PDB file of C-alpha atoms in Angstrom:
ATOM      1  CA  UNK A   1       0.000   0.000   0.000  1.00  0.00           C
ATOM      2  CA  UNK A   2       1.474   3.340  -0.974  1.00  0.00           C
ATOM      3  CA  UNK A   3       0.264   6.896  -0.870  1.00  0.00           C
ATOM      4  CA  UNK A   4       1.288  10.445  -1.470  1.00  0.00           C
ATOM      5  CA  UNK A   5       2.075  13.048   1.134  1.00  0.00           C
ATOM      6  CA  UNK A   6       1.547  16.374  -0.591  1.00  0.00           C
ATOM      7  CA  UNK A   7       2.935  19.504   1.009  1.00  0.00           C
ATOM      8  CA  UNK A   8       2.332  22.821  -0.683  1.00  0.00           C
ATOM      9  CA  UNK A   9       4.489  25.873  -0.713  1.00  0.00           C
ATOM     10  CA  UNK A  10       4.951  27.915   2.406  1.00  0.00           C
ATOM     11  CA  UNK A  11       2.868  31.043   2.609  1.00  0.00           C
ATOM     12  CA  UNK A  12       6.115  32.988   2.984  1.00  0.00           C
ATOM     13  CA  UNK A  13       7.454  31.519  -0.259  1.00  0.00           C
ATOM     14  CA  UNK A  14      10.662  30.416   1.472  1.00  0.00           C
ATOM     15  CA  UNK A  15      11.989  26.937   0.635  1.00  0.00           C
ATOM     16  CA  UNK A  16      11.822  24.111   3.145  1.00  0.00           C
ATOM     17  CA  UNK A  17      15.043  23.295   4.953  1.00  0.00           C
ATOM     18  CA  UNK A  18      16.708  19.883   4.734  1.00  0.00           C
ATOM     19  CA  UNK A  19      15.574  19.226   8.304  1.00  0.00           C
ATOM     20  CA  UNK A  20      11.946  20.042   7.408  1.00  0.00           C
ATOM     21  CA  UNK A  21      12.101  17.797   4.313  1.00  0.00           C
ATOM     22  CA  UNK A  22      13.507  14.956   6.460  1.00  0.00           C
ATOM     23  CA  UNK A  23      10.689  15.501   8.948  1.00  0.00           C
ATOM     24  CA  UNK A  24       8.091  15.322   6.139  1.00  0.00           C
ATOM     25  CA  UNK A  25       9.725  12.136   4.771  1.00  0.00           C
ATOM     26  CA  UNK A  26       9.718  10.567   8.246  1.00  0.00           C
ATOM     27  CA  UNK A  27       6.078  11.583   8.735  1.00  0.00           C
ATOM     28  CA  UNK A  28       5.197   9.974   5.405  1.00  0.00           C
ATOM     29  CA  UNK A  29       6.984   6.747   6.344  1.00  0.00           C
ATOM     30  CA  UNK A  30       5.155   6.650   9.678  1.00  0.00           C
ATOM     31  CA  UNK A  31       1.838   7.160   7.895  1.00  0.00           C
ATOM     32  CA  UNK A  32       2.738   4.380   5.443  1.00  0.00           C
ATOM     33  CA  UNK A  33       3.565   2.042   8.337  1.00  0.00           C
ATOM     34  CA  UNK A  34       0.239   2.870  10.011  1.00  0.00           C
ATOM     35  CA  UNK A  35      -1.656   2.178   6.758  1.00  0.00           C
ATOM     36  CA  UNK A  36       0.164  -1.129   6.293  1.00  0.00           C
ATOM     37  CA  UNK A  37      -0.618  -2.171   9.878  1.00  0.00           C
ATOM     38  CA  UNK A  38      -4.287  -1.352   9.282  1.00  0.00           C
ATOM     39  CA  UNK A  39      -4.277  -3.415   6.065  1.00  0.00           C
ATOM     40  CA  UNK A  40      -2.685  -6.379   7.849  1.00  0.00           C
ATOM     41  CA  UNK A  41      -5.184  -6.161  10.722  1.00  0.00           C
ATOM     42  CA  UNK A  42      -8.057  -6.196   8.229  1.00  0.00           C
ATOM     43  CA  UNK A  43      -6.581  -9.235   6.485  1.00  0.00           C
ATOM     44  CA  UNK A  44      -6.246 -11.005   9.846  1.00  0.00           C
ATOM     45  CA  UNK A  45      -9.831 -10.151  10.797  1.00  0.00           C
ATOM     46  CA  UNK A  46     -11.062 -11.413   7.415  1.00  0.00           C
ATOM     47  CA  UNK A  47      -9.137 -14.672   7.883  1.00  0.00           C
ATOM     48  CA  UNK A  48     -10.623 -15.129  11.366  1.00  0.00           C
ATOM     49  CA  UNK A  49     -14.124 -14.475   9.963  1.00  0.00           C
ATOM     50  CA  UNK A  50     -13.580 -17.024   7.197  1.00  0.00           C
ATOM     51  CA  UNK A  51     -12.283 -19.569   9.713  1.00  0.00           C
ATOM     52  CA  UNK A  52     -15.412 -19.061  11.853  1.00  0.00           C
ATOM     53  CA  UNK A  53     -17.646 -19.466   8.787  1.00  0.00           C
ATOM     54  CA  UNK A  54     -15.861 -22.671   7.796  1.00  0.00           C
ATOM     55  CA  UNK A  55     -16.260 -24.020  11.326  1.00  0.00           C
ATOM     56  CA  UNK A  56     -19.998 -23.284  11.186  1.00  0.00           C
ATOM     57  CA  UNK A  57     -20.202 -24.943   7.755  1.00  0.00           C
ATOM     58  CA  UNK A  58     -18.411 -28.058   9.092  1.00  0.00           C
ATOM     59  CA  UNK A  59     -20.792 -28.243  12.055  1.00  0.00           C
ATOM     60  CA  UNK A  60     -23.833 -27.844   9.806  1.00  0.00           C
ATOM     61  CA  UNK A  61     -22.547 -30.539   7.457  1.00  0.00           C
ATOM     62  CA  UNK A  62     -21.845 -32.937  10.345  1.00  0.00           C
ATOM     63  CA  UNK A  63     -25.384 -32.282  11.612  1.00  0.00           C
ATOM     64  CA  UNK A  64     -26.823 -33.442   8.277  1.00  0.00           C
ATOM     65  CA  UNK A  65     -25.380 -36.940   8.655  1.00  0.00           C
ATOM     66  CA  UNK A  66     -27.311 -39.514  10.678  1.00  0.00           C
ATOM     67  CA  UNK A  67     -26.022 -39.738  14.272  1.00  0.00           C
ATOM     68  CA  UNK A  68     -25.704 -43.531  14.203  1.00  0.00           C
ATOM     69  CA  UNK A  69     -26.158 -46.397  11.760  1.00  0.00           C
ATOM     70  CA  UNK A  70     -29.477 -48.210  11.660  1.00  0.00           C
ATOM     71  CA  UNK A  71     -30.052 -51.559  13.339  1.00  0.00           C
ATOM     72  CA  UNK A  72     -30.668 -54.129  10.637  1.00  0.00           C
ATOM     73  CA  UNK A  73     -30.847 -57.802  11.594  1.00  0.00           C
ATOM     74  CA  UNK A  74     -28.160 -59.823   9.856  1.00  0.00           C
ATOM     75  CA  UNK A  75     -26.206 -56.774   8.707  1.00  0.00           C
ATOM     76  CA  UNK A  76     -23.599 -54.473  10.112  1.00  0.00           C
ATOM     77  CA  UNK A  77     -24.070 -51.004   8.671  1.00  0.00           C
ATOM     78  CA  UNK A  78     -21.396 -48.287   8.804  1.00  0.00           C
ATOM     79  CA  UNK A  79     -20.644 -45.067   6.941  1.00  0.00           C
ATOM     80  CA  UNK A  80     -18.158 -42.233   7.134  1.00  0.00           C
ATOM     81  CA  UNK A  81     -17.603 -39.017   5.213  1.00  0.00           C
ATOM     82  CA  UNK A  82     -14.185 -37.353   5.053  1.00  0.00           C
ATOM     83  CA  UNK A  83     -14.170 -34.101   3.106  1.00  0.00           C
ATOM     84  CA  UNK A  84     -11.134 -33.426   0.925  1.00  0.00           C
ATOM     85  CA  UNK A  85     -10.940 -29.817   2.113  1.00  0.00           C
ATOM     86  CA  UNK A  86     -12.502 -27.952   5.048  1.00  0.00           C
ATOM     87  CA  UNK A  87     -16.013 -28.925   4.026  1.00  0.00           C
ATOM     88  CA  UNK A  88     -17.392 -31.125   1.296  1.00  0.00           C
ATOM     89  CA  UNK A  89     -20.485 -31.643  -0.772  1.00  0.00           C
ATOM     90  CA  UNK A  90     -21.120 -35.295   0.025  1.00  0.00           C
ATOM     91  CA  UNK A  91     -24.033 -36.645   2.017  1.00  0.00           C
ATOM     92  CA  UNK A  92     -25.569 -39.950   3.032  1.00  0.00           C
ATOM     93  CA  UNK A  93     -28.607 -41.080   4.979  1.00  0.00           C
ATOM     94  CA  UNK A  94     -30.665 -44.154   5.692  1.00  0.00           C
ATOM     95  CA  UNK A  95     -34.387 -44.232   5.143  1.00  0.00           C
ATOM     96  CA  UNK A  96     -36.390 -46.999   6.857  1.00  0.00           C
ATOM     97  CA  UNK A  97     -38.917 -48.383   4.382  1.00  0.00           C
ATOM     98  CA  UNK A  98     -40.773 -50.575   6.854  1.00  0.00           C
ATOM     99  CA  UNK A  99     -40.369 -54.229   7.642  1.00  0.00           C
ATOM    100  CA  UNK A 100     -36.799 -55.308   7.017  1.00  0.00           C
ATOM    101  CA  UNK A 101     -36.196 -52.827   4.228  1.00  0.00           C
ATOM    102  CA  UNK A 102     -33.825 -49.897   4.312  1.00  0.00           C
ATOM    103  CA  UNK A 103     -32.958 -47.378   1.610  1.00  0.00           C
ATOM    104  CA  UNK A 104     -29.470 -45.940   1.501  1.00  0.00           C
ATOM    105  CA  UNK A 105     -29.132 -42.415   0.132  1.00  0.00           C
ATOM    106  CA  UNK A 106     -25.723 -41.323  -1.178  1.00  0.00           C
ATOM    107  CA  UNK A 107     -25.200 -37.883  -2.685  1.00  0.00           C
ATOM    108  CA  UNK A 108     -22.081 -36.341  -4.204  1.00  0.00           C
ATOM    109  CA  UNK A 109     -21.988 -32.740  -5.362  1.00  0.00           C
ATOM    110  CA  UNK A 110     -19.351 -32.181  -8.026  1.00  0.00           C
ATOM    111  CA  UNK A 111     -16.505 -29.929  -7.001  1.00  0.00           C
ATOM    112  CA  UNK A 112     -14.595 -29.484  -3.778  1.00  0.00           C
ATOM    113  CA  UNK A 113     -14.670 -27.115  -0.827  1.00  0.00           C
ATOM    114  CA  UNK A 114     -17.220 -24.603   0.341  1.00  0.00           C
ATOM    115  CA  UNK A 115     -19.255 -23.891  -2.866  1.00  0.00           C
ATOM    116  CA  UNK A 116     -20.521 -27.481  -3.309  1.00  0.00           C
ATOM    117  CA  UNK A 117     -21.215 -27.780   0.398  1.00  0.00           C
ATOM    118  CA  UNK A 118     -23.399 -24.651   0.421  1.00  0.00           C
TER     119      UNK A 118
END
């Protein structure tokens, strides 16, 4: 991030001394450092916000999966989803159809990361 420190002529018309020019240069460098610190703080805050949003997205996605596998006589049922990135677009569920029947739902959204998971 860069900027311009503009200083006009003195009302007296006299030139600025070397000491005054050094002071203005130092003032400009201090202002530049303050602007850069502000930019870095904003980037850090944005990263923290994104991290919080991803955590919420992971929790929401985990909440969409069934809490435990169904009990089905004669079968051992298990499932697991491991997203490639922070969150994924995959889903599964079991749907009891009555009697000894069970439907398994498997969904895969193309793509990786947050957009497919949304």
